[in-house]
Amino acid sequence: MKKTFRLEGLGCANCAAKMEREINKLDGVQSATVNFMTTKMILECEDDKLETIVPAAEKIIKKIEPSVTMKKA
């Protein structure tokens, strides 16, 4: 399953790269891409694990850049 999210308040390209690296390590994630220029994250994951992956990704994002909010695009 492929989902796109807008990362509002993303202000650091290095932070975006860190987020992408950490989210790609989550169980069930096939691919996670964080684009700093468009402030979008594209998440490809197993359908049955989406419910656990999205909150885990949000937690990683908040840990790296607390002011960022993740919204469905």
PDB file of N, CA and C in Angstrom, residues 9-49:
ATOM      1  N   GLY A   9       5.776  22.173   8.346  1.00  0.00           N
ATOM      2  CA  GLY A   9       6.757  22.741   9.264  1.00  0.00           C
ATOM      3  C   GLY A   9       8.145  22.133   9.123  1.00  0.00           C
ATOM      4  N   LEU A  10       8.334  21.281   8.115  1.00  0.00           N
ATOM      5  CA  LEU A  10       9.643  20.669   7.886  1.00  0.00           C
ATOM      6  C   LEU A  10      10.616  21.755   7.440  1.00  0.00           C
ATOM      7  N   GLY A  11      11.666  21.972   8.244  1.00  0.00           N
ATOM      8  CA  GLY A  11      12.552  23.092   7.945  1.00  0.00           C
ATOM      9  C   GLY A  11      14.013  22.724   7.792  1.00  0.00           C
ATOM     10  N   CYS A  12      14.307  21.445   7.720  1.00  0.00           N
ATOM     11  CA  CYS A  12      15.709  21.033   7.715  1.00  0.00           C
ATOM     12  C   CYS A  12      15.892  19.825   6.788  1.00  0.00           C
ATOM     13  N   ALA A  13      16.716  19.997   5.758  1.00  0.00           N
ATOM     14  CA  ALA A  13      16.953  18.918   4.799  1.00  0.00           C
ATOM     15  C   ALA A  13      17.652  17.739   5.467  1.00  0.00           C
ATOM     16  N   ASN A  14      18.570  18.017   6.386  1.00  0.00           N
ATOM     17  CA  ASN A  14      19.276  16.961   7.098  1.00  0.00           C
ATOM     18  C   ASN A  14      18.298  16.155   7.962  1.00  0.00           C
ATOM     19  N   CYS A  15      17.354  16.864   8.598  1.00  0.00           N
ATOM     20  CA  CYS A  15      16.337  16.195   9.417  1.00  0.00           C
ATOM     21  C   CYS A  15      15.461  15.291   8.551  1.00  0.00           C
ATOM     22  N   ALA A  16      15.129  15.760   7.356  1.00  0.00           N
ATOM     23  CA  ALA A  16      14.316  14.966   6.429  1.00  0.00           C
ATOM     24  C   ALA A  16      15.043  13.664   6.084  1.00  0.00           C
ATOM     25  N   ALA A  17      16.347  13.754   5.869  1.00  0.00           N
ATOM     26  CA  ALA A  17      17.146  12.567   5.548  1.00  0.00           C
ATOM     27  C   ALA A  17      17.180  11.606   6.740  1.00  0.00           C
ATOM     28  N   LYS A  18      17.304  12.154   7.958  1.00  0.00           N
ATOM     29  CA  LYS A  18      17.305  11.317   9.168  1.00  0.00           C
ATOM     30  C   LYS A  18      15.969  10.611   9.322  1.00  0.00           C
ATOM     31  N   MET A  19      14.861  11.349   9.089  1.00  0.00           N
ATOM     32  CA  MET A  19      13.517  10.772   9.194  1.00  0.00           C
ATOM     33  C   MET A  19      13.375   9.605   8.229  1.00  0.00           C
ATOM     34  N   GLU A  20      13.793   9.845   6.982  1.00  0.00           N
ATOM     35  CA  GLU A  20      13.689   8.817   5.947  1.00  0.00           C
ATOM     36  C   GLU A  20      14.456   7.558   6.356  1.00  0.00           C
ATOM     37  N   ARG A  21      15.672   7.748   6.846  1.00  0.00           N
ATOM     38  CA  ARG A  21      16.509   6.617   7.272  1.00  0.00           C
ATOM     39  C   ARG A  21      15.844   5.825   8.391  1.00  0.00           C
ATOM     40  N   GLU A  22      15.344   6.503   9.405  1.00  0.00           N
ATOM     41  CA  GLU A  22      14.737   5.834  10.566  1.00  0.00           C
ATOM     42  C   GLU A  22      13.416   5.151  10.209  1.00  0.00           C
ATOM     43  N   ILE A  23      12.585   5.799   9.408  1.00  0.00           N
ATOM     44  CA  ILE A  23      11.284   5.223   9.030  1.00  0.00           C
ATOM     45  C   ILE A  23      11.484   3.981   8.162  1.00  0.00           C
ATOM     46  N   ASN A  24      12.515   3.978   7.326  1.00  0.00           N
ATOM     47  CA  ASN A  24      12.808   2.805   6.497  1.00  0.00           C
ATOM     48  C   ASN A  24      13.201   1.586   7.324  1.00  0.00           C
ATOM     49  N   LYS A  25      13.619   1.795   8.574  1.00  0.00           N
ATOM     50  CA  LYS A  25      14.007   0.680   9.458  1.00  0.00           C
ATOM     51  C   LYS A  25      12.802   0.020  10.126  1.00  0.00           C
ATOM     52  N   LEU A  26      11.623   0.657  10.074  1.00  0.00           N
ATOM     53  CA  LEU A  26      10.433   0.116  10.732  1.00  0.00           C
ATOM     54  C   LEU A  26       9.994  -1.192  10.087  1.00  0.00           C
ATOM     55  N   ASP A  27       9.521  -2.112  10.913  1.00  0.00           N
ATOM     56  CA  ASP A  27       9.036  -3.398  10.440  1.00  0.00           C
ATOM     57  C   ASP A  27       7.803  -3.206   9.555  1.00  0.00           C
ATOM     58  N   GLY A  28       7.831  -3.782   8.357  1.00  0.00           N
ATOM     59  CA  GLY A  28       6.696  -3.685   7.444  1.00  0.00           C
ATOM     60  C   GLY A  28       6.830  -2.578   6.408  1.00  0.00           C
ATOM     61  N   VAL A  29       7.803  -1.696   6.576  1.00  0.00           N
ATOM     62  CA  VAL A  29       8.008  -0.611   5.615  1.00  0.00           C
ATOM     63  C   VAL A  29       8.840  -1.145   4.452  1.00  0.00           C
ATOM     64  N   GLN A  30       8.281  -1.015   3.243  1.00  0.00           N
ATOM     65  CA  GLN A  30       9.008  -1.447   2.056  1.00  0.00           C
ATOM     66  C   GLN A  30       9.853  -0.295   1.522  1.00  0.00           C
ATOM     67  N   SER A  31       9.304   0.928   1.640  1.00  0.00           N
ATOM     68  CA  SER A  31      10.015   2.113   1.163  1.00  0.00           C
ATOM     69  C   SER A  31       9.412   3.358   1.796  1.00  0.00           C
ATOM     70  N   ALA A  32      10.275   4.247   2.251  1.00  0.00           N
ATOM     71  CA  ALA A  32       9.835   5.539   2.772  1.00  0.00           C
ATOM     72  C   ALA A  32      10.725   6.601   2.148  1.00  0.00           C
ATOM     73  N   THR A  33      10.095   7.612   1.546  1.00  0.00           N
ATOM     74  CA  THR A  33      10.835   8.692   0.919  1.00  0.00           C
ATOM     75  C   THR A  33      10.340  10.009   1.491  1.00  0.00           C
ATOM     76  N   VAL A  34      11.254  10.808   2.034  1.00  0.00           N
ATOM     77  CA  VAL A  34      10.908  12.126   2.556  1.00  0.00           C
ATOM     78  C   VAL A  34      11.558  13.154   1.631  1.00  0.00           C
ATOM     79  N   ASN A  35      10.732  13.967   0.977  1.00  0.00           N
ATOM     80  CA  ASN A  35      11.224  14.991   0.064  1.00  0.00           C
ATOM     81  C   ASN A  35      11.152  16.348   0.756  1.00  0.00           C
ATOM     82  N   PHE A  36      12.314  16.917   1.042  1.00  0.00           N
ATOM     83  CA  PHE A  36      12.382  18.199   1.748  1.00  0.00           C
ATOM     84  C   PHE A  36      11.772  19.331   0.922  1.00  0.00           C
ATOM     85  N   MET A  37      12.012  19.338  -0.380  1.00  0.00           N
ATOM     86  CA  MET A  37      11.526  20.434  -1.237  1.00  0.00           C
ATOM     87  C   MET A  37      10.001  20.482  -1.315  1.00  0.00           C
ATOM     88  N   THR A  38       9.366  19.322  -1.394  1.00  0.00           N
ATOM     89  CA  THR A  38       7.899  19.291  -1.505  1.00  0.00           C
ATOM     90  C   THR A  38       7.239  19.078  -0.142  1.00  0.00           C
ATOM     91  N   THR A  39       8.031  18.852   0.884  1.00  0.00           N
ATOM     92  CA  THR A  39       7.575  18.519   2.247  1.00  0.00           C
ATOM     93  C   THR A  39       6.581  17.352   2.241  1.00  0.00           C
ATOM     94  N   LYS A  40       6.874  16.353   1.413  1.00  0.00           N
ATOM     95  CA  LYS A  40       6.010  15.176   1.345  1.00  0.00           C
ATOM     96  C   LYS A  40       6.779  13.925   1.709  1.00  0.00           C
ATOM     97  N   MET A  41       6.058  12.992   2.315  1.00  0.00           N
ATOM     98  CA  MET A  41       6.610  11.676   2.607  1.00  0.00           C
ATOM     99  C   MET A  41       5.735  10.648   1.896  1.00  0.00           C
ATOM    100  N   ILE A  42       6.381   9.791   1.131  1.00  0.00           N
ATOM    101  CA  ILE A  42       5.673   8.696   0.472  1.00  0.00           C
ATOM    102  C   ILE A  42       6.080   7.419   1.187  1.00  0.00           C
ATOM    103  N   LEU A  43       5.075   6.726   1.680  1.00  0.00           N
ATOM    104  CA  LEU A  43       5.288   5.543   2.492  1.00  0.00           C
ATOM    105  C   LEU A  43       4.683   4.342   1.783  1.00  0.00           C
ATOM    106  N   GLU A  44       5.511   3.340   1.505  1.00  0.00           N
ATOM    107  CA  GLU A  44       5.026   2.083   0.943  1.00  0.00           C
ATOM    108  C   GLU A  44       5.217   1.018   2.008  1.00  0.00           C
ATOM    109  N   CYS A  45       4.103   0.361   2.365  1.00  0.00           N
ATOM    110  CA  CYS A  45       4.187  -0.631   3.432  1.00  0.00           C
ATOM    111  C   CYS A  45       3.134  -1.715   3.246  1.00  0.00           C
ATOM    112  N   GLU A  46       3.260  -2.735   4.085  1.00  0.00           N
ATOM    113  CA  GLU A  46       2.301  -3.833   4.066  1.00  0.00           C
ATOM    114  C   GLU A  46       0.968  -3.323   4.625  1.00  0.00           C
ATOM    115  N   ASP A  47      -0.130  -3.654   3.953  1.00  0.00           N
ATOM    116  CA  ASP A  47      -1.465  -3.183   4.339  1.00  0.00           C
ATOM    117  C   ASP A  47      -1.798  -3.468   5.799  1.00  0.00           C
ATOM    118  N   ASP A  48      -1.512  -4.693   6.250  1.00  0.00           N
ATOM    119  CA  ASP A  48      -1.904  -5.093   7.597  1.00  0.00           C
ATOM    120  C   ASP A  48      -1.068  -4.436   8.702  1.00  0.00           C
ATOM    121  N   LYS A  49       0.042  -3.788   8.346  1.00  0.00           N
ATOM    122  CA  LYS A  49       0.885  -3.139   9.350  1.00  0.00           C
ATOM    123  C   LYS A  49       0.759  -1.616   9.329  1.00  0.00           C
TER     124      LYS A  49
END
